[in-house]
Short mmCIF file of C-alpha atoms in Angstrom, two decimals:
data_model
loop_
_atom_site.label_atom_id
_atom_site.label_comp_id
_atom_site.label_asym_id
_atom_site.label_seq_id
_atom_site.Cartn_x
_atom_site.Cartn_y
_atom_site.Cartn_z
CA UNK A 1 105.23 123.82 63.53
CA UNK A 2 101.52 124.55 63.91
CA UNK A 3 101.17 126.24 67.30
CA UNK A 4 97.45 125.54 67.61
CA UNK A 5 97.93 121.79 67.18
CA UNK A 6 100.80 121.59 69.64
CA UNK A 7 104.42 120.58 69.37
CA UNK A 8 103.53 116.84 69.50
CA UNK A 9 100.63 117.03 67.03
CA UNK A 10 102.14 114.28 64.84
CA UNK A 11 102.62 111.79 67.72
CA UNK A 12 100.14 109.08 68.66
CA UNK A 13 100.52 107.72 72.18
CA UNK A 14 98.45 104.82 73.54
CA UNK A 15 98.05 104.08 77.25
CA UNK A 16 96.91 100.48 77.73
CA UNK A 17 97.02 100.36 81.55
CA UNK A 18 95.67 103.53 83.11
CA UNK A 19 97.63 103.58 86.35
CA UNK A 20 98.24 107.02 87.84
CA UNK A 21 101.86 106.84 86.63
CA UNK A 22 101.07 105.83 83.04
CA UNK A 23 98.18 108.30 82.93
CA UNK A 24 100.41 111.19 84.03
CA UNK A 25 103.16 110.34 81.54
CA UNK A 26 100.57 110.24 78.74
CA UNK A 27 98.96 113.44 80.04
CA UNK A 28 102.18 115.39 79.47
CA UNK A 29 102.15 114.29 75.83
CA UNK A 30 98.47 115.23 75.52
CA UNK A 31 99.10 118.65 77.06
CA UNK A 32 101.37 119.44 74.12
CA UNK A 33 99.05 118.23 71.41
CA UNK A 34 99.82 114.53 70.95
CA UNK A 35 96.94 112.25 70.02
CA UNK A 36 96.69 110.22 73.24
CA UNK A 37 94.33 107.26 73.27
CA UNK A 38 93.28 105.42 76.41
CA UNK A 39 92.73 101.78 75.41
CA UNK A 40 90.45 100.80 78.30
CA UNK A 41 88.85 97.55 79.48
CA UNK A 42 85.07 97.26 79.42
CA UNK A 43 84.74 98.74 82.92
CA UNK A 44 87.26 101.52 82.26
CA UNK A 45 90.62 102.41 83.75
CA UNK A 46 91.03 102.10 87.52
CA UNK A 47 91.50 105.88 87.73
CA UNK A 48 87.77 106.29 86.97
CA UNK A 49 87.00 105.17 90.54
CA UNK A 50 89.60 107.24 92.42
CA UNK A 51 88.51 109.76 95.05
CA UNK A 52 87.65 112.57 95.25
CA UNK A 53 84.44 112.24 93.29
CA UNK A 54 82.53 115.05 91.60
CA UNK A 55 78.84 115.66 92.21
CA UNK A 56 78.03 113.64 89.08
CA UNK A 57 79.91 110.64 90.50
CA UNK A 58 82.92 110.91 88.20
CA UNK A 59 86.45 110.85 89.57
CA UNK A 60 88.08 114.28 89.74
CA UNK A 61 91.51 112.61 89.75
CA UNK A 62 90.68 110.72 86.57
CA UNK A 63 89.47 113.93 84.96
CA UNK A 64 92.68 115.76 85.88
CA UNK A 65 94.85 112.99 84.45
CA UNK A 66 92.90 112.52 81.22
CA UNK A 67 92.05 115.92 79.74
CA UNK A 68 92.28 116.11 75.95
CA UNK A 69 92.65 112.35 75.52
CA UNK A 70 90.53 109.88 73.57
CA UNK A 71 88.87 106.80 75.06
CA UNK A 72 88.53 103.48 73.24
CA UNK A 73 87.21 100.26 74.78
CA UNK A 74 89.29 97.19 73.92
CA UNK A 75 87.30 94.55 72.01
CA UNK A 76 89.88 91.94 71.02
CA UNK A 77 91.12 89.05 73.22
CA UNK A 78 94.69 89.80 72.12
CA UNK A 79 95.91 93.30 72.86
CA UNK A 80 98.11 93.27 69.78
CA UNK A 81 95.02 92.93 67.56
CA UNK A 82 93.59 96.30 68.62
CA UNK A 83 93.50 98.63 65.57
CA UNK A 84 94.65 101.66 67.55
CA UNK A 85 98.04 100.05 68.17
CA UNK A 86 98.82 100.01 64.46
CA UNK A 87 99.16 103.80 64.51
CA UNK A 88 100.93 104.17 67.83
CA UNK A 89 104.31 105.89 68.01
CA UNK A 90 104.53 104.97 71.70
CA UNK A 91 102.66 102.46 73.88
CA UNK A 92 102.74 103.10 77.63
CA UNK A 93 101.87 100.30 80.05
CA UNK A 94 102.12 99.01 83.61
CA UNK A 95 102.32 95.19 83.81
CA UNK A 96 100.34 95.21 87.08
CA UNK A 97 97.36 96.66 85.19
CA UNK A 98 97.69 94.43 82.16
CA UNK A 99 96.77 90.77 81.90
CA UNK A 100 99.02 89.98 78.93
CA UNK A 101 101.97 92.40 79.05
CA UNK A 102 104.23 89.83 77.38
CA UNK A 103 102.28 90.24 74.17
CA UNK A 104 103.51 93.81 73.84
CA UNK A 105 106.90 92.49 72.75
CA UNK A 106 105.23 91.59 69.46
CA UNK A 107 104.20 95.19 68.78
CA UNK A 108 106.49 96.81 66.22
CA UNK A 109 106.56 100.17 67.93
CA UNK A 110 108.13 101.94 70.88
CA UNK A 111 107.05 100.90 74.38
CA UNK A 112 107.54 102.34 77.85
CA UNK A 113 106.79 100.23 80.91
CA UNK A 114 106.15 102.12 84.16
CA UNK A 115 106.05 99.85 87.20
CA UNK A 116 106.71 100.19 90.91
CA UNK A 117 110.14 98.52 90.90
CA UNK A 118 111.00 97.87 87.26
CA UNK A 119 110.51 94.79 85.12
CA UNK A 120 113.67 93.10 86.46
CA UNK A 121 115.61 93.15 89.69
CA UNK A 122 115.14 91.96 93.29
CA UNK A 123 111.85 93.84 93.87
CA UNK A 124 110.25 93.28 90.46
CA UNK A 125 107.75 90.65 91.71
CA UNK A 126 106.69 92.65 94.78
CA UNK A 127 103.50 94.65 95.15
CA UNK A 128 103.91 98.40 95.44
CA UNK A 129 102.14 101.52 96.62
CA UNK A 130 102.90 105.20 96.98
CA UNK A 131 103.46 104.65 100.72
CA UNK A 132 105.88 101.79 100.06
CA UNK A 133 107.87 104.00 97.68
CA UNK A 134 108.07 106.78 100.27
CA UNK A 135 109.32 104.24 102.83
CA UNK A 136 111.84 102.45 100.59
CA UNK A 137 113.28 105.71 99.25
CA UNK A 138 113.82 106.93 102.83
CA UNK A 139 111.68 110.02 102.29
CA UNK A 140 109.16 109.01 104.96
CA UNK A 141 111.75 108.24 107.61
CA UNK A 142 112.35 111.81 108.72
CA UNK A 143 108.70 112.97 108.89
CA UNK A 144 106.86 112.91 112.22
CA UNK A 145 107.48 113.15 115.94
CA UNK A 146 110.50 111.35 117.45
CA UNK A 147 108.35 109.28 119.80
CA UNK A 148 105.79 108.20 117.21
CA UNK A 149 105.77 106.44 113.85
CA UNK A 150 106.70 108.26 110.65
CA UNK A 151 103.92 110.11 108.87
CA UNK A 152 102.84 108.54 105.57
CA UNK A 153 102.35 111.21 102.88
CA UNK A 154 98.90 110.85 101.28
CA UNK A 155 98.02 110.99 97.60
CA UNK A 156 99.79 109.82 94.46
CA UNK A 157 102.98 111.89 94.49
CA UNK A 158 105.30 108.90 94.02
CA UNK A 159 103.44 107.78 90.90
CA UNK A 160 103.36 111.31 89.51
CA UNK A 161 107.16 111.48 89.81
CA UNK A 162 107.43 108.05 88.20
CA UNK A 163 105.25 109.18 85.29
CA UNK A 164 107.27 112.36 84.84
CA UNK A 165 110.54 110.41 84.79
CA UNK A 166 109.16 107.96 82.22
CA UNK A 167 107.91 110.84 80.07
CA UNK A 168 111.38 112.40 80.10
CA UNK A 169 113.00 109.12 79.02
CA UNK A 170 110.46 108.38 76.30
CA UNK A 171 110.64 111.92 74.95
CA UNK A 172 114.43 111.73 74.74
CA UNK A 173 114.26 108.52 72.73
CA UNK A 174 111.52 109.87 70.45
CA UNK A 175 113.60 112.98 69.77
CA UNK A 176 116.61 110.80 68.99
CA UNK A 177 114.52 108.92 66.43
CA UNK A 178 113.26 112.12 64.83
CA UNK A 179 116.81 113.48 64.63
CA UNK A 180 118.10 110.29 63.02
CA UNK A 181 120.29 109.29 65.96
CA UNK A 182 118.26 106.21 66.88
CA UNK A 183 116.73 103.92 64.26
CA UNK A 184 115.34 100.91 66.14
CA UNK A 185 112.22 100.68 68.25
CA UNK A 186 112.96 101.22 71.94
CA UNK A 187 111.65 99.42 75.00
CA UNK A 188 111.99 101.55 78.11
CA UNK A 189 111.74 100.15 81.64
CA UNK A 190 110.87 102.92 84.14
CA UNK A 191 110.80 102.30 87.89
CA UNK A 192 108.70 104.49 90.19
CA UNK A 193 111.08 103.71 93.06
CA UNK A 194 114.18 104.69 91.10
CA UNK A 195 112.52 107.93 89.96
CA UNK A 196 111.76 108.88 93.56
CA UNK A 197 115.34 108.29 94.68
CA UNK A 198 116.07 111.80 93.38
CA UNK A 199 114.62 113.14 96.65
CA UNK A 200 116.99 111.20 98.88
CA UNK A 201 120.06 110.61 96.75
CA UNK A 202 122.56 111.40 99.51
CA UNK A 203 120.71 109.19 101.99
CA UNK A 204 121.05 106.23 99.60
CA UNK A 205 124.79 106.83 99.29
CA UNK A 206 125.15 107.10 103.08
CA UNK A 207 123.19 103.87 103.57
CA UNK A 208 125.35 102.07 100.99
CA UNK A 209 128.50 103.27 102.75
CA UNK A 210 127.17 102.23 106.15
CA UNK A 211 127.10 105.76 107.50
CA UNK A 212 124.68 106.45 110.39
CA UNK A 213 121.33 107.89 109.37
CA UNK A 214 120.14 111.15 110.98
CA UNK A 215 117.43 110.67 113.60
CA UNK A 216 113.83 111.84 113.18
CA UNK A 217 113.86 115.06 115.20
CA UNK A 218 110.26 116.25 114.99
CA UNK A 219 107.92 118.49 113.04
CA UNK A 220 109.75 121.18 111.04
CA UNK A 221 113.12 119.74 111.99
CA UNK A 222 115.04 118.34 109.04
CA UNK A 223 118.77 117.71 109.49
CA UNK A 224 121.09 119.42 108.83
CA UNK A 225 119.27 122.74 108.16
CA UNK A 226 117.51 124.89 110.74
CA UNK A 227 115.18 126.72 110.68
CA UNK A 228 113.57 124.85 107.81
CA UNK A 229 109.85 124.24 107.40
CA UNK A 230 106.42 125.80 107.11
CA UNK A 231 105.57 128.05 110.05
CA UNK A 232 102.32 129.71 111.19
CA UNK A 233 102.19 133.51 111.26
CA UNK A 234 99.65 136.00 112.55
CA UNK A 235 97.84 135.59 109.26
CA UNK A 236 98.84 132.72 106.97
CA UNK A 237 101.84 130.43 106.68
CA UNK A 238 105.47 131.03 105.70
CA UNK A 239 108.03 128.63 104.26
CA UNK A 240 111.39 129.28 105.91
CA UNK A 241 114.90 128.14 104.93
CA UNK A 242 118.05 129.36 106.68
CA UNK A 243 121.36 127.81 105.74
CA UNK A 244 124.17 130.37 105.65
CA UNK A 245 125.24 132.71 108.48
CA UNK A 246 124.16 135.68 106.34
CA UNK A 247 120.67 134.27 105.90
CA UNK A 248 120.42 133.61 109.62
CA UNK A 249 121.43 137.16 110.52
CA UNK A 250 118.96 138.64 108.04
CA UNK A 251 116.20 136.36 109.35
CA UNK A 252 116.91 137.49 112.92
CA UNK A 253 116.70 141.13 111.81
CA UNK A 254 113.42 140.48 110.00
CA UNK A 255 111.86 139.07 113.18
CA UNK A 256 113.49 141.51 115.66
CA UNK A 257 115.60 138.69 117.10
CA UNK A 258 118.95 140.43 116.68
CA UNK A 259 120.09 139.17 120.08
CA UNK A 260 120.49 135.72 118.47
CA UNK A 261 122.14 136.92 115.27
CA UNK A 262 125.78 137.09 116.37
CA UNK A 263 125.89 134.30 118.92
CA UNK A 264 128.73 132.09 117.74
CA UNK A 265 126.88 128.85 118.42
CA UNK A 266 124.07 129.83 116.05
CA UNK A 267 126.28 130.57 113.04
CA UNK A 268 126.16 126.88 112.13
CA UNK A 269 122.92 125.41 110.80
CA UNK A 270 123.60 122.11 112.60
CA UNK A 271 124.20 123.93 115.88
CA UNK A 272 120.95 125.83 115.46
CA UNK A 273 119.16 122.53 114.95
CA UNK A 274 120.69 121.17 118.14
CA UNK A 275 119.43 124.30 119.91
CA UNK A 276 115.94 124.13 118.37
CA UNK A 277 114.20 123.70 121.73
CA UNK A 278 115.57 127.11 122.71
CA UNK A 279 115.13 128.90 119.37
CA UNK A 280 111.79 127.57 118.21
CA UNK A 281 109.54 129.20 120.85
CA UNK A 282 111.21 132.54 120.14
CA UNK A 283 110.79 132.17 116.37
CA UNK A 284 107.15 131.13 116.67
CA UNK A 285 106.38 134.06 118.99
CA UNK A 286 108.01 136.50 116.58
CA UNK A 287 106.21 135.06 113.54
CA UNK A 288 102.87 135.36 115.32
CA UNK A 289 103.24 139.17 115.33
CA UNK A 290 103.39 139.49 111.52
CA UNK A 291 101.41 138.45 108.48
CA UNK A 292 103.00 135.90 106.18
CA UNK A 293 102.46 138.21 103.22
CA UNK A 294 104.37 141.06 104.85
CA UNK A 295 107.25 138.83 105.98
CA UNK A 296 107.52 137.25 102.55
CA UNK A 297 107.96 140.54 100.67
CA UNK A 298 110.25 142.12 103.28
CA UNK A 299 112.31 138.94 103.53
CA UNK A 300 112.59 138.73 99.76
CA UNK A 301 114.15 142.20 99.72
CA UNK A 302 116.66 140.98 102.34
CA UNK A 303 117.54 137.91 100.19
CA UNK A 304 116.16 135.42 102.71
CA UNK A 305 114.84 132.15 101.19
CA UNK A 306 111.17 132.45 102.15
CA UNK A 307 107.99 131.26 100.47
CA UNK A 308 104.41 132.37 100.97
CA UNK A 309 102.47 129.14 101.61
CA UNK A 310 98.76 129.53 100.86
CA UNK A 311 96.05 127.50 102.53
CA UNK A 312 93.76 125.41 100.32
CA UNK A 313 91.19 128.20 100.51
CA UNK A 314 93.75 130.79 99.38
CA UNK A 315 95.39 128.68 96.69
CA UNK A 316 93.41 129.86 93.67
CA UNK A 317 93.69 133.56 94.57
CA UNK A 318 97.49 133.84 94.80
CA UNK A 319 98.51 136.62 92.41
CA UNK A 320 101.51 134.83 90.86
CA UNK A 321 99.47 131.65 90.34
CA UNK A 322 96.79 133.64 88.53
CA UNK A 323 99.39 135.44 86.42
CA UNK A 324 101.09 132.17 85.45
CA UNK A 325 97.79 130.33 84.89
CA UNK A 326 98.91 127.69 87.34
CA UNK A 327 95.36 126.32 87.43
CA UNK A 328 93.00 125.72 84.55
CA UNK A 329 89.48 124.43 84.02
CA UNK A 330 88.74 120.72 83.55
CA UNK A 331 85.40 119.76 81.98
CA UNK A 332 83.97 116.40 83.04
CA UNK A 333 80.45 115.33 82.03
CA UNK A 334 78.93 118.75 82.54
CA UNK A 335 80.97 119.67 85.61
CA UNK A 336 83.89 122.09 85.64
CA UNK A 337 86.60 122.45 88.27
CA UNK A 338 90.08 123.96 88.61
CA UNK A 339 93.11 121.67 88.46
CA UNK A 340 96.87 122.21 88.11
CA UNK A 341 98.00 123.20 84.62
CA UNK A 342 100.93 121.49 82.93
CA UNK A 343 104.03 122.16 85.08
CA UNK A 344 106.28 123.50 82.31
CA UNK A 345 105.65 125.81 79.35
CA UNK A 346 106.92 126.26 75.83
CA UNK A 347 106.11 129.73 74.51
CA UNK A 348 106.19 129.24 70.74
CA UNK A 349 104.14 126.04 71.02
CA UNK A 350 102.12 126.49 74.22
CA UNK A 351 100.34 123.60 75.92
CA UNK A 352 96.66 122.98 76.40
CA UNK A 353 95.48 124.48 79.68
CA UNK A 354 92.71 122.29 81.04
CA UNK A 355 90.18 120.83 78.65
CA UNK A 356 87.47 118.17 78.30
CA UNK A 357 87.53 114.55 79.48
CA UNK A 358 86.25 111.77 77.22
CA UNK A 359 83.61 109.37 78.45
CA UNK A 360 84.35 105.66 78.39
CA UNK A 361 84.43 104.48 74.76
CA UNK A 362 83.62 107.92 73.34
CA UNK A 363 86.08 107.46 70.47
CA UNK A 364 85.47 103.83 69.54
CA UNK A 365 84.36 104.68 66.02
CA UNK A 366 87.54 106.70 65.31
CA UNK A 367 89.68 103.64 65.91
CA UNK A 368 87.53 100.83 64.57
CA UNK A 369 89.09 98.50 62.01
CA UNK A 370 87.18 100.30 59.25
CA UNK A 371 88.70 103.68 60.07
CA UNK A 372 92.32 102.80 60.83
#
């Protein structure tokens, strides 16, 4: 395999919808060298208008999602008449962003639909959003103060997870075809909601069985584990997880709180949670005497599950992130900015890290009827 061209260099993937979910699924193919073509309407994909915007007016989110892809503007009334589709190994679409999704059934190639609730089922005709997915999956229920409403997570995380799940499914089918285990064209139906159920799988089972749901207990209080959350220190923030009695005792030693370590009531994580009003002021006071960096390295040596949590200002200077090239440069119409690199790495056939973003219709000539 040619390393420079990428492990997917002989795949052609076409995104005909340009939702965040379809864009992210296609991005993962592009990161590993596939020819990914955005077949866009005359005014471009909806991602081109998403905030935040760069100084030149372009969408930074669009740029992040579409590095190393090609852009072609659709010119035919029927989607199936577009020349680029003749060469596609995989067509990715979201019916909500496509006027004539039914016509895709006539395409003699593999397809992957990524929609909020799937193409069939009781929710299939409902409108969706990232917030709705967080609510329906139960993820949002436990976030916030007990006396107030739940906190709605911002951003596009639900769609990113949906795109990742669809990518995994499509890649598995494509591999099966290449290995000779699957000979027919496949039509995948990926649901963003179902993909996000991985975060609350036990809650879904409990709800199905009619078991009572745990109450919302407040900021940094997530049943049944305590302490669990992101805590302020003298300098910086620390992610803390204590589950076993051994972890609790080591955590108490780390913070000079040994007088809590052997109390029988606090050997259980659930009991510690029930005693949070007593423990939390003591923990916060102890954390305020130390830097997060110091506690992280000392706690790591004591086998305590801790994580150094950088602020947005610190994010790009974290040593392990720099070493792992967690961020790379995106080039968009003369502007350059740092964005997350592909989340997984192959070493013999490494991915693209960052790259340029095509302007609307920049590759029309490559996929005109005369060239295909």
